[in-house]
Amino acid sequence: MIEYFEHYLQEDCPYGDETTELLQINGEGTLNILSRDEGIGACADDLEQFYKSKGLDVTYRVENGEYFEGGAVIFSAQGNLRKLFKLWRISQTFLSIVCAIATRTHNFVEAARKENPDIMIATSRKTHPGFRKYELKAVKVAGGTHHRNSLSDSILVTQNHLDVADSFENLKAVKKIEIEPRDNDEALKYAEIADVLLLDHYSPEEMAIIVNKLKTINPGLEIAVGGIKSDEIPQYAPYVDIIVSTAPYYAQPLDLTTRIERM
């Protein structure tokens, strides 16, 4: 089993903390991580488990999906000062990233559901290597979902597949079959056999026209759209069931700071 936080710690402190050793810092202390930005909490429970494994006590953590204001403490712990200093930077960086992902996802969901209460905001599998577990969780706790977790859990016939695969008239699978057509003719052709069609490079006006035609062919068909800008979400939301976006993974990290004090 991969111990992600152990890996992060090994990267940041491979041999020891030169500064605390030079200063001969010992004893017990407290650590508080504060956010200068407002946001949505994510994955602090995972960080708590790591702290506990190091013999530290977590006295407070923001809940998954919980809103917090700028200036709020989002994570607090106490225990051995040397351990707190070792975990300080990876903890602050970790929370700044996952809470930013959750915050952007929440904002996307809010914007889309004002136009379509049943729409789903789904993120892609274009996660950062070694961080997928927490990026996916941050999306989920903020009201989003996953378009694809991996190649092993879903079927998506992309335009690249269509370029090299033999022609097909019928497909059968236990999982939903999603197809990304290359043009309108293929969209109309595959509407009958697909569970989901992923439509890119359509304007909202074009989407309104083609979606009506596709759902006349297959009333149970779900329509997904990808490759749109975040400010375009309200324009597309009335016409689709799913908006696929990678943008939450690249949200600007929240501005966090950490205070460590002796008990």
PDB file of C-alpha atoms in Angstrom:
ATOM      1  CA  MET A   1       0.000   0.000   0.000  1.00  0.00           C
ATOM      2  CA  ILE A   2       1.335   3.435  -0.947  1.00  0.00           C
ATOM      3  CA  GLU A   3       1.945   5.716   2.045  1.00  0.00           C
ATOM      4  CA  TYR A   4       1.545   9.053   0.306  1.00  0.00           C
ATOM      5  CA  PHE A   5       2.421  11.320   3.220  1.00  0.00           C
ATOM      6  CA  GLU A   6       5.515   9.263   4.018  1.00  0.00           C
ATOM      7  CA  HIS A   7       6.605   9.868   0.438  1.00  0.00           C
ATOM      8  CA  TYR A   8       5.945  13.610   0.750  1.00  0.00           C
ATOM      9  CA  LEU A   9       7.917  13.698   3.999  1.00  0.00           C
ATOM     10  CA  GLN A  10      10.790  11.740   2.498  1.00  0.00           C
ATOM     11  CA  GLU A  11      11.009  14.291  -0.308  1.00  0.00           C
ATOM     12  CA  ASP A  12      11.028  17.250   2.073  1.00  0.00           C
ATOM     13  CA  CYS A  13      13.086  15.809   4.929  1.00  0.00           C
ATOM     14  CA  PRO A  14      15.191  12.915   3.625  1.00  0.00           C
ATOM     15  CA  TYR A  15      17.888  12.944   6.320  1.00  0.00           C
ATOM     16  CA  GLY A  16      16.777  15.267   9.115  1.00  0.00           C
ATOM     17  CA  ASP A  17      15.787  18.848   9.869  1.00  0.00           C
ATOM     18  CA  GLU A  18      19.074  20.745   9.932  1.00  0.00           C
ATOM     19  CA  THR A  19      17.555  23.901  11.404  1.00  0.00           C
ATOM     20  CA  THR A  20      15.764  22.431  14.429  1.00  0.00           C
ATOM     21  CA  GLU A  21      18.770  20.239  15.159  1.00  0.00           C
ATOM     22  CA  LEU A  22      21.143  23.211  15.013  1.00  0.00           C
ATOM     23  CA  LEU A  23      18.874  25.236  17.306  1.00  0.00           C
ATOM     24  CA  GLN A  24      18.434  22.210  19.603  1.00  0.00           C
ATOM     25  CA  ILE A  25      14.664  22.702  19.645  1.00  0.00           C
ATOM     26  CA  ASN A  26      12.934  20.237  21.982  1.00  0.00           C
ATOM     27  CA  GLY A  27       9.767  19.986  24.019  1.00  0.00           C
ATOM     28  CA  GLU A  28       6.066  20.229  23.219  1.00  0.00           C
ATOM     29  CA  GLY A  29       4.262  22.729  21.068  1.00  0.00           C
ATOM     30  CA  THR A  30       1.234  23.600  18.961  1.00  0.00           C
ATOM     31  CA  LEU A  31       0.771  24.024  15.219  1.00  0.00           C
ATOM     32  CA  ASN A  32      -2.027  26.052  13.638  1.00  0.00           C
ATOM     33  CA  ILE A  33      -2.587  26.321   9.892  1.00  0.00           C
ATOM     34  CA  LEU A  34      -4.646  29.356   8.885  1.00  0.00           C
ATOM     35  CA  SER A  35      -6.080  30.382   5.534  1.00  0.00           C
ATOM     36  CA  ARG A  36      -5.932  33.973   4.384  1.00  0.00           C
ATOM     37  CA  ASP A  37      -8.475  33.029   1.694  1.00  0.00           C
ATOM     38  CA  GLU A  38     -12.017  31.752   2.072  1.00  0.00           C
ATOM     39  CA  GLY A  39     -12.532  28.239   0.786  1.00  0.00           C
ATOM     40  CA  ILE A  40     -13.902  24.719   1.092  1.00  0.00           C
ATOM     41  CA  GLY A  41     -12.274  22.080   3.267  1.00  0.00           C
ATOM     42  CA  ALA A  42     -10.886  18.854   1.845  1.00  0.00           C
ATOM     43  CA  CYS A  43      -8.727  15.940   2.980  1.00  0.00           C
ATOM     44  CA  ALA A  44      -7.811  17.309   6.406  1.00  0.00           C
ATOM     45  CA  ASP A  45      -9.035  13.985   7.783  1.00  0.00           C
ATOM     46  CA  ASP A  46      -6.317  12.209   5.786  1.00  0.00           C
ATOM     47  CA  LEU A  47      -3.714  14.583   7.166  1.00  0.00           C
ATOM     48  CA  GLU A  48      -5.040  13.925  10.670  1.00  0.00           C
ATOM     49  CA  GLN A  49      -4.406  10.195  10.304  1.00  0.00           C
ATOM     50  CA  PHE A  50      -0.818  10.880   9.326  1.00  0.00           C
ATOM     51  CA  TYR A  51      -0.295  13.121  12.348  1.00  0.00           C
ATOM     52  CA  LYS A  52      -1.717  10.441  14.623  1.00  0.00           C
ATOM     53  CA  SER A  53       0.666   7.890  13.136  1.00  0.00           C
ATOM     54  CA  LYS A  54       3.504  10.188  14.213  1.00  0.00           C
ATOM     55  CA  GLY A  55       2.239  10.398  17.794  1.00  0.00           C
ATOM     56  CA  LEU A  56       0.784  13.910  17.420  1.00  0.00           C
ATOM     57  CA  ASP A  57      -2.651  15.036  18.594  1.00  0.00           C
ATOM     58  CA  VAL A  58      -4.954  16.825  16.159  1.00  0.00           C
ATOM     59  CA  THR A  59      -7.133  19.241  18.111  1.00  0.00           C
ATOM     60  CA  TYR A  60      -9.076  20.684  15.177  1.00  0.00           C
ATOM     61  CA  ARG A  61      -9.527  20.151  11.446  1.00  0.00           C
ATOM     62  CA  VAL A  62     -11.907  21.573   8.887  1.00  0.00           C
ATOM     63  CA  GLU A  63     -14.512  19.055   7.714  1.00  0.00           C
ATOM     64  CA  ASN A  64     -14.738  17.827   4.152  1.00  0.00           C
ATOM     65  CA  GLY A  65     -16.959  20.172   2.148  1.00  0.00           C
ATOM     66  CA  GLU A  66     -17.116  22.750   4.957  1.00  0.00           C
ATOM     67  CA  TYR A  67     -16.899  26.440   4.058  1.00  0.00           C
ATOM     68  CA  PHE A  68     -14.356  28.531   5.932  1.00  0.00           C
ATOM     69  CA  GLU A  69     -13.732  32.269   5.929  1.00  0.00           C
ATOM     70  CA  GLY A  70     -10.480  34.076   5.322  1.00  0.00           C
ATOM     71  CA  GLY A  71      -8.456  34.206   8.529  1.00  0.00           C
ATOM     72  CA  ALA A  72      -9.842  30.925   9.847  1.00  0.00           C
ATOM     73  CA  VAL A  73      -7.776  28.161  11.415  1.00  0.00           C
ATOM     74  CA  ILE A  74      -8.319  25.031   9.338  1.00  0.00           C
ATOM     75  CA  PHE A  75      -5.958  22.578  11.072  1.00  0.00           C
ATOM     76  CA  SER A  76      -4.476  22.429  14.583  1.00  0.00           C
ATOM     77  CA  ALA A  77      -2.192  19.902  16.242  1.00  0.00           C
ATOM     78  CA  GLN A  78       0.040  19.564  19.260  1.00  0.00           C
ATOM     79  CA  GLY A  79       2.942  17.413  20.386  1.00  0.00           C
ATOM     80  CA  ASN A  80       6.683  17.071  19.864  1.00  0.00           C
ATOM     81  CA  LEU A  81       8.051  20.308  18.427  1.00  0.00           C
ATOM     82  CA  ARG A  82      10.622  18.644  16.178  1.00  0.00           C
ATOM     83  CA  LYS A  83       7.901  16.528  14.590  1.00  0.00           C
ATOM     84  CA  LEU A  84       5.662  19.565  14.111  1.00  0.00           C
ATOM     85  CA  PHE A  85       8.456  21.422  12.331  1.00  0.00           C
ATOM     86  CA  LYS A  86       9.084  18.429  10.051  1.00  0.00           C
ATOM     87  CA  LEU A  87       5.431  18.187   9.049  1.00  0.00           C
ATOM     88  CA  TRP A  88       4.774  21.916   8.823  1.00  0.00           C
ATOM     89  CA  ARG A  89       5.580  22.602   5.186  1.00  0.00           C
ATOM     90  CA  ILE A  90       4.137  19.473   3.579  1.00  0.00           C
ATOM     91  CA  SER A  91       0.940  19.930   5.625  1.00  0.00           C
ATOM     92  CA  GLN A  92       0.487  23.552   4.629  1.00  0.00           C
ATOM     93  CA  THR A  93       1.234  22.848   0.973  1.00  0.00           C
ATOM     94  CA  PHE A  94      -1.053  19.822   0.894  1.00  0.00           C
ATOM     95  CA  LEU A  95      -4.040  21.692   2.332  1.00  0.00           C
ATOM     96  CA  SER A  96      -3.440  24.737   0.141  1.00  0.00           C
ATOM     97  CA  ILE A  97      -3.785  22.541  -2.953  1.00  0.00           C
ATOM     98  CA  VAL A  98      -6.674  20.228  -2.031  1.00  0.00           C
ATOM     99  CA  CYS A  99      -8.778  22.999  -0.502  1.00  0.00           C
ATOM    100  CA  ALA A 100      -8.232  25.090  -3.645  1.00  0.00           C
ATOM    101  CA  ILE A 101      -9.435  22.181  -5.791  1.00  0.00           C
ATOM    102  CA  ALA A 102     -12.507  21.781  -3.595  1.00  0.00           C
ATOM    103  CA  THR A 103     -13.189  25.514  -3.707  1.00  0.00           C
ATOM    104  CA  ARG A 104     -13.046  25.753  -7.488  1.00  0.00           C
ATOM    105  CA  THR A 105     -15.164  22.623  -7.871  1.00  0.00           C
ATOM    106  CA  HIS A 106     -17.766  24.097  -5.523  1.00  0.00           C
ATOM    107  CA  ASN A 107     -17.833  27.311  -7.531  1.00  0.00           C
ATOM    108  CA  PHE A 108     -18.297  25.385 -10.784  1.00  0.00           C
ATOM    109  CA  VAL A 109     -21.126  23.324  -9.298  1.00  0.00           C
ATOM    110  CA  GLU A 110     -22.882  26.423  -7.981  1.00  0.00           C
ATOM    111  CA  ALA A 111     -22.623  28.224 -11.333  1.00  0.00           C
ATOM    112  CA  ALA A 112     -23.859  25.224 -13.326  1.00  0.00           C
ATOM    113  CA  ARG A 113     -26.779  24.304 -11.066  1.00  0.00           C
ATOM    114  CA  LYS A 114     -28.210  27.792 -11.205  1.00  0.00           C
ATOM    115  CA  GLU A 115     -28.975  26.970 -14.844  1.00  0.00           C
ATOM    116  CA  ASN A 116     -29.557  23.212 -14.552  1.00  0.00           C
ATOM    117  CA  PRO A 117     -30.211  21.710 -11.083  1.00  0.00           C
ATOM    118  CA  ASP A 118     -29.522  18.156 -12.278  1.00  0.00           C
ATOM    119  CA  ILE A 119     -26.207  18.782 -14.027  1.00  0.00           C
ATOM    120  CA  MET A 120     -22.970  17.092 -12.944  1.00  0.00           C
ATOM    121  CA  ILE A 121     -19.554  18.713 -12.853  1.00  0.00           C
ATOM    122  CA  ALA A 122     -17.086  15.925 -13.574  1.00  0.00           C
ATOM    123  CA  THR A 123     -13.311  16.154 -13.584  1.00  0.00           C
ATOM    124  CA  SER A 124     -11.043  14.257 -15.945  1.00  0.00           C
ATOM    125  CA  ARG A 125      -8.216  11.841 -15.150  1.00  0.00           C
ATOM    126  CA  LYS A 126      -5.604  14.496 -16.024  1.00  0.00           C
ATOM    127  CA  THR A 127      -4.445  14.597 -12.436  1.00  0.00           C
ATOM    128  CA  HIS A 128      -0.904  15.270 -11.259  1.00  0.00           C
ATOM    129  CA  PRO A 129       1.201  12.090 -10.907  1.00  0.00           C
ATOM    130  CA  GLY A 130       1.233  10.867  -7.328  1.00  0.00           C
ATOM    131  CA  PHE A 131      -1.637  13.087  -6.224  1.00  0.00           C
ATOM    132  CA  ARG A 132      -4.703  11.581  -7.907  1.00  0.00           C
ATOM    133  CA  LYS A 133      -6.141  10.056  -4.721  1.00  0.00           C
ATOM    134  CA  TYR A 134      -6.488  13.423  -3.021  1.00  0.00           C
ATOM    135  CA  GLU A 135      -7.387  15.454  -6.105  1.00  0.00           C
ATOM    136  CA  LEU A 136     -10.309  13.122  -6.804  1.00  0.00           C
ATOM    137  CA  LYS A 137     -11.430  13.236  -3.182  1.00  0.00           C
ATOM    138  CA  ALA A 138     -11.286  17.051  -3.112  1.00  0.00           C
ATOM    139  CA  VAL A 139     -13.599  17.147  -6.126  1.00  0.00           C
ATOM    140  CA  LYS A 140     -16.083  14.724  -4.573  1.00  0.00           C
ATOM    141  CA  VAL A 141     -16.360  16.461  -1.191  1.00  0.00           C
ATOM    142  CA  ALA A 142     -17.163  19.737  -2.983  1.00  0.00           C
ATOM    143  CA  GLY A 143     -20.112  18.306  -4.898  1.00  0.00           C
ATOM    144  CA  GLY A 144     -18.359  17.282  -8.088  1.00  0.00           C
ATOM    145  CA  THR A 145     -17.848  13.825  -9.508  1.00  0.00           C
ATOM    146  CA  HIS A 146     -15.340  12.012 -11.708  1.00  0.00           C
ATOM    147  CA  HIS A 147     -15.667  11.604 -15.424  1.00  0.00           C
ATOM    148  CA  ARG A 148     -13.057   8.869 -15.354  1.00  0.00           C
ATOM    149  CA  ASN A 149     -10.905   7.634 -12.478  1.00  0.00           C
ATOM    150  CA  SER A 150      -8.674   5.535 -14.701  1.00  0.00           C
ATOM    151  CA  LEU A 151      -8.535   3.544 -17.925  1.00  0.00           C
ATOM    152  CA  SER A 152      -9.692   0.505 -15.977  1.00  0.00           C
ATOM    153  CA  ASP A 153     -13.037   1.748 -14.687  1.00  0.00           C
ATOM    154  CA  SER A 154     -14.741   3.288 -17.697  1.00  0.00           C
ATOM    155  CA  ILE A 155     -15.183   3.122 -21.462  1.00  0.00           C
ATOM    156  CA  LEU A 156     -14.560   6.176 -23.601  1.00  0.00           C
ATOM    157  CA  VAL A 157     -14.206   5.771 -27.360  1.00  0.00           C
ATOM    158  CA  THR A 158     -12.295   8.921 -28.265  1.00  0.00           C
ATOM    159  CA  GLN A 159     -11.642  10.475 -31.636  1.00  0.00           C
ATOM    160  CA  ASN A 160      -8.206   8.842 -31.607  1.00  0.00           C
ATOM    161  CA  HIS A 161      -9.834   5.447 -31.146  1.00  0.00           C
ATOM    162  CA  LEU A 162     -12.203   6.158 -34.009  1.00  0.00           C
ATOM    163  CA  ASP A 163      -9.241   7.045 -36.230  1.00  0.00           C
ATOM    164  CA  VAL A 164      -7.664   3.602 -35.833  1.00  0.00           C
ATOM    165  CA  ALA A 165     -10.480   1.195 -34.872  1.00  0.00           C
ATOM    166  CA  ASP A 166     -12.532  -0.857 -37.283  1.00  0.00           C
ATOM    167  CA  SER A 167     -16.028   0.424 -37.923  1.00  0.00           C
ATOM    168  CA  PHE A 168     -18.744  -0.778 -35.561  1.00  0.00           C
ATOM    169  CA  GLU A 169     -22.507  -0.723 -35.517  1.00  0.00           C
ATOM    170  CA  ASN A 170     -23.069  -2.125 -32.042  1.00  0.00           C
ATOM    171  CA  LEU A 171     -21.189  -2.302 -28.764  1.00  0.00           C
ATOM    172  CA  LYS A 172     -22.054  -4.229 -25.604  1.00  0.00           C
ATOM    173  CA  ALA A 173     -20.505  -3.771 -22.175  1.00  0.00           C
ATOM    174  CA  VAL A 174     -21.472  -3.860 -18.509  1.00  0.00           C
ATOM    175  CA  LYS A 175     -20.145  -0.325 -18.053  1.00  0.00           C
ATOM    176  CA  LYS A 176     -21.621   2.730 -19.729  1.00  0.00           C
ATOM    177  CA  ILE A 177     -20.316   3.303 -23.229  1.00  0.00           C
ATOM    178  CA  GLU A 178     -19.212   6.848 -23.947  1.00  0.00           C
ATOM    179  CA  ILE A 179     -18.273   7.981 -27.441  1.00  0.00           C
ATOM    180  CA  GLU A 180     -16.604  11.192 -28.583  1.00  0.00           C
ATOM    181  CA  PRO A 181     -17.806  11.709 -32.182  1.00  0.00           C
ATOM    182  CA  ARG A 182     -15.695  13.619 -34.682  1.00  0.00           C
ATOM    183  CA  ASP A 183     -18.590  15.458 -36.320  1.00  0.00           C
ATOM    184  CA  ASN A 184     -22.377  15.829 -36.427  1.00  0.00           C
ATOM    185  CA  ASP A 185     -22.851  12.811 -38.678  1.00  0.00           C
ATOM    186  CA  GLU A 186     -21.041  10.560 -36.202  1.00  0.00           C
ATOM    187  CA  ALA A 187     -22.940  12.074 -33.286  1.00  0.00           C
ATOM    188  CA  LEU A 188     -26.245  11.179 -34.948  1.00  0.00           C
ATOM    189  CA  LYS A 189     -24.904   7.752 -35.942  1.00  0.00           C
ATOM    190  CA  TYR A 190     -23.656   6.788 -32.474  1.00  0.00           C
ATOM    191  CA  ALA A 191     -26.506   8.337 -30.482  1.00  0.00           C
ATOM    192  CA  GLU A 192     -28.459   5.109 -30.703  1.00  0.00           C
ATOM    193  CA  ILE A 193     -25.728   2.812 -29.356  1.00  0.00           C
ATOM    194  CA  ALA A 194     -24.017   5.096 -26.820  1.00  0.00           C
ATOM    195  CA  ASP A 195     -24.976   5.765 -23.217  1.00  0.00           C
ATOM    196  CA  VAL A 196     -23.071   9.056 -23.244  1.00  0.00           C
ATOM    197  CA  LEU A 197     -21.853  11.295 -26.044  1.00  0.00           C
ATOM    198  CA  LEU A 198     -18.968  13.654 -25.318  1.00  0.00           C
ATOM    199  CA  LEU A 199     -19.316  16.713 -27.541  1.00  0.00           C
ATOM    200  CA  ASP A 200     -16.425  19.141 -27.877  1.00  0.00           C
ATOM    201  CA  HIS A 201     -15.967  22.245 -30.024  1.00  0.00           C
ATOM    202  CA  TYR A 202     -19.668  23.115 -30.165  1.00  0.00           C
ATOM    203  CA  SER A 203     -20.960  26.588 -29.379  1.00  0.00           C
ATOM    204  CA  PRO A 204     -23.899  26.828 -26.945  1.00  0.00           C
ATOM    205  CA  GLU A 205     -26.167  27.674 -29.886  1.00  0.00           C
ATOM    206  CA  GLU A 206     -24.980  24.636 -31.845  1.00  0.00           C
ATOM    207  CA  MET A 207     -25.358  22.489 -28.742  1.00  0.00           C
ATOM    208  CA  ALA A 208     -28.993  23.503 -28.333  1.00  0.00           C
ATOM    209  CA  ILE A 209     -29.779  22.292 -31.851  1.00  0.00           C
ATOM    210  CA  ILE A 210     -27.809  19.024 -31.916  1.00  0.00           C
ATOM    211  CA  VAL A 211     -28.851  17.899 -28.418  1.00  0.00           C
ATOM    212  CA  ASN A 212     -32.538  18.009 -29.318  1.00  0.00           C
ATOM    213  CA  LYS A 213     -31.860  15.803 -32.329  1.00  0.00           C
ATOM    214  CA  LEU A 214     -29.741  13.355 -30.365  1.00  0.00           C
ATOM    215  CA  LYS A 215     -32.270  12.935 -27.549  1.00  0.00           C
ATOM    216  CA  THR A 216     -35.028  12.379 -30.074  1.00  0.00           C
ATOM    217  CA  ILE A 217     -33.010   9.409 -31.346  1.00  0.00           C
ATOM    218  CA  ASN A 218     -32.210   8.148 -27.837  1.00  0.00           C
ATOM    219  CA  PRO A 219     -34.228   9.715 -24.978  1.00  0.00           C
ATOM    220  CA  GLY A 220     -31.982   8.080 -22.375  1.00  0.00           C
ATOM    221  CA  LEU A 221     -28.787   9.450 -23.876  1.00  0.00           C
ATOM    222  CA  GLU A 222     -26.611  11.628 -21.644  1.00  0.00           C
ATOM    223  CA  ILE A 223     -24.737  14.527 -23.175  1.00  0.00           C
ATOM    224  CA  ALA A 224     -21.350  15.623 -21.875  1.00  0.00           C
ATOM    225  CA  VAL A 225     -19.335  18.622 -22.961  1.00  0.00           C
ATOM    226  CA  GLY A 226     -15.638  19.235 -22.435  1.00  0.00           C
ATOM    227  CA  GLY A 227     -13.045  21.759 -23.460  1.00  0.00           C
ATOM    228  CA  ILE A 228     -14.993  24.832 -22.360  1.00  0.00           C
ATOM    229  CA  LYS A 229     -13.809  27.762 -20.262  1.00  0.00           C
ATOM    230  CA  SER A 230     -15.022  28.143 -16.697  1.00  0.00           C
ATOM    231  CA  ASP A 231     -16.926  31.344 -17.476  1.00  0.00           C
ATOM    232  CA  GLU A 232     -18.823  29.482 -20.212  1.00  0.00           C
ATOM    233  CA  ILE A 233     -20.354  26.973 -17.785  1.00  0.00           C
ATOM    234  CA  PRO A 234     -23.683  28.858 -17.384  1.00  0.00           C
ATOM    235  CA  GLN A 235     -24.046  29.061 -21.170  1.00  0.00           C
ATOM    236  CA  TYR A 236     -23.668  25.313 -21.709  1.00  0.00           C
ATOM    237  CA  ALA A 237     -25.405  24.051 -18.559  1.00  0.00           C
ATOM    238  CA  PRO A 238     -29.000  24.238 -19.893  1.00  0.00           C
ATOM    239  CA  TYR A 239     -28.219  21.837 -22.751  1.00  0.00           C
ATOM    240  CA  VAL A 240     -26.028  19.112 -21.232  1.00  0.00           C
ATOM    241  CA  ASP A 241     -26.071  16.546 -18.450  1.00  0.00           C
ATOM    242  CA  ILE A 242     -22.359  16.584 -17.664  1.00  0.00           C
ATOM    243  CA  ILE A 243     -19.651  19.233 -17.881  1.00  0.00           C
ATOM    244  CA  VAL A 244     -16.169  17.707 -17.960  1.00  0.00           C
ATOM    245  CA  SER A 245     -13.336  19.917 -16.732  1.00  0.00           C
ATOM    246  CA  THR A 246      -9.706  19.590 -15.740  1.00  0.00           C
ATOM    247  CA  ALA A 247      -9.600  23.140 -14.386  1.00  0.00           C
ATOM    248  CA  PRO A 248     -10.188  22.324 -10.676  1.00  0.00           C
ATOM    249  CA  TYR A 249      -6.877  20.439 -10.549  1.00  0.00           C
ATOM    250  CA  TYR A 250      -5.063  23.609 -11.595  1.00  0.00           C
ATOM    251  CA  ALA A 251      -6.721  26.002  -9.176  1.00  0.00           C
ATOM    252  CA  GLN A 252      -4.433  28.608  -7.626  1.00  0.00           C
ATOM    253  CA  PRO A 253      -3.416  27.190  -4.212  1.00  0.00           C
ATOM    254  CA  LEU A 254      -5.020  28.966  -1.301  1.00  0.00           C
ATOM    255  CA  ASP A 255      -2.865  31.382   0.674  1.00  0.00           C
ATOM    256  CA  LEU A 256      -2.156  29.518   3.920  1.00  0.00           C
ATOM    257  CA  THR A 257       0.214  30.271   6.757  1.00  0.00           C
ATOM    258  CA  THR A 258       1.372  28.247   9.763  1.00  0.00           C
ATOM    259  CA  ARG A 259       2.120  29.265  13.328  1.00  0.00           C
ATOM    260  CA  ILE A 260       4.122  27.021  15.644  1.00  0.00           C
ATOM    261  CA  GLU A 261       4.417  27.914  19.315  1.00  0.00           C
ATOM    262  CA  ARG A 262       5.825  26.301  22.431  1.00  0.00           C
ATOM    263  CA  MET A 263       3.282  24.929  24.914  1.00  0.00           C
TER     264      MET A 263
END
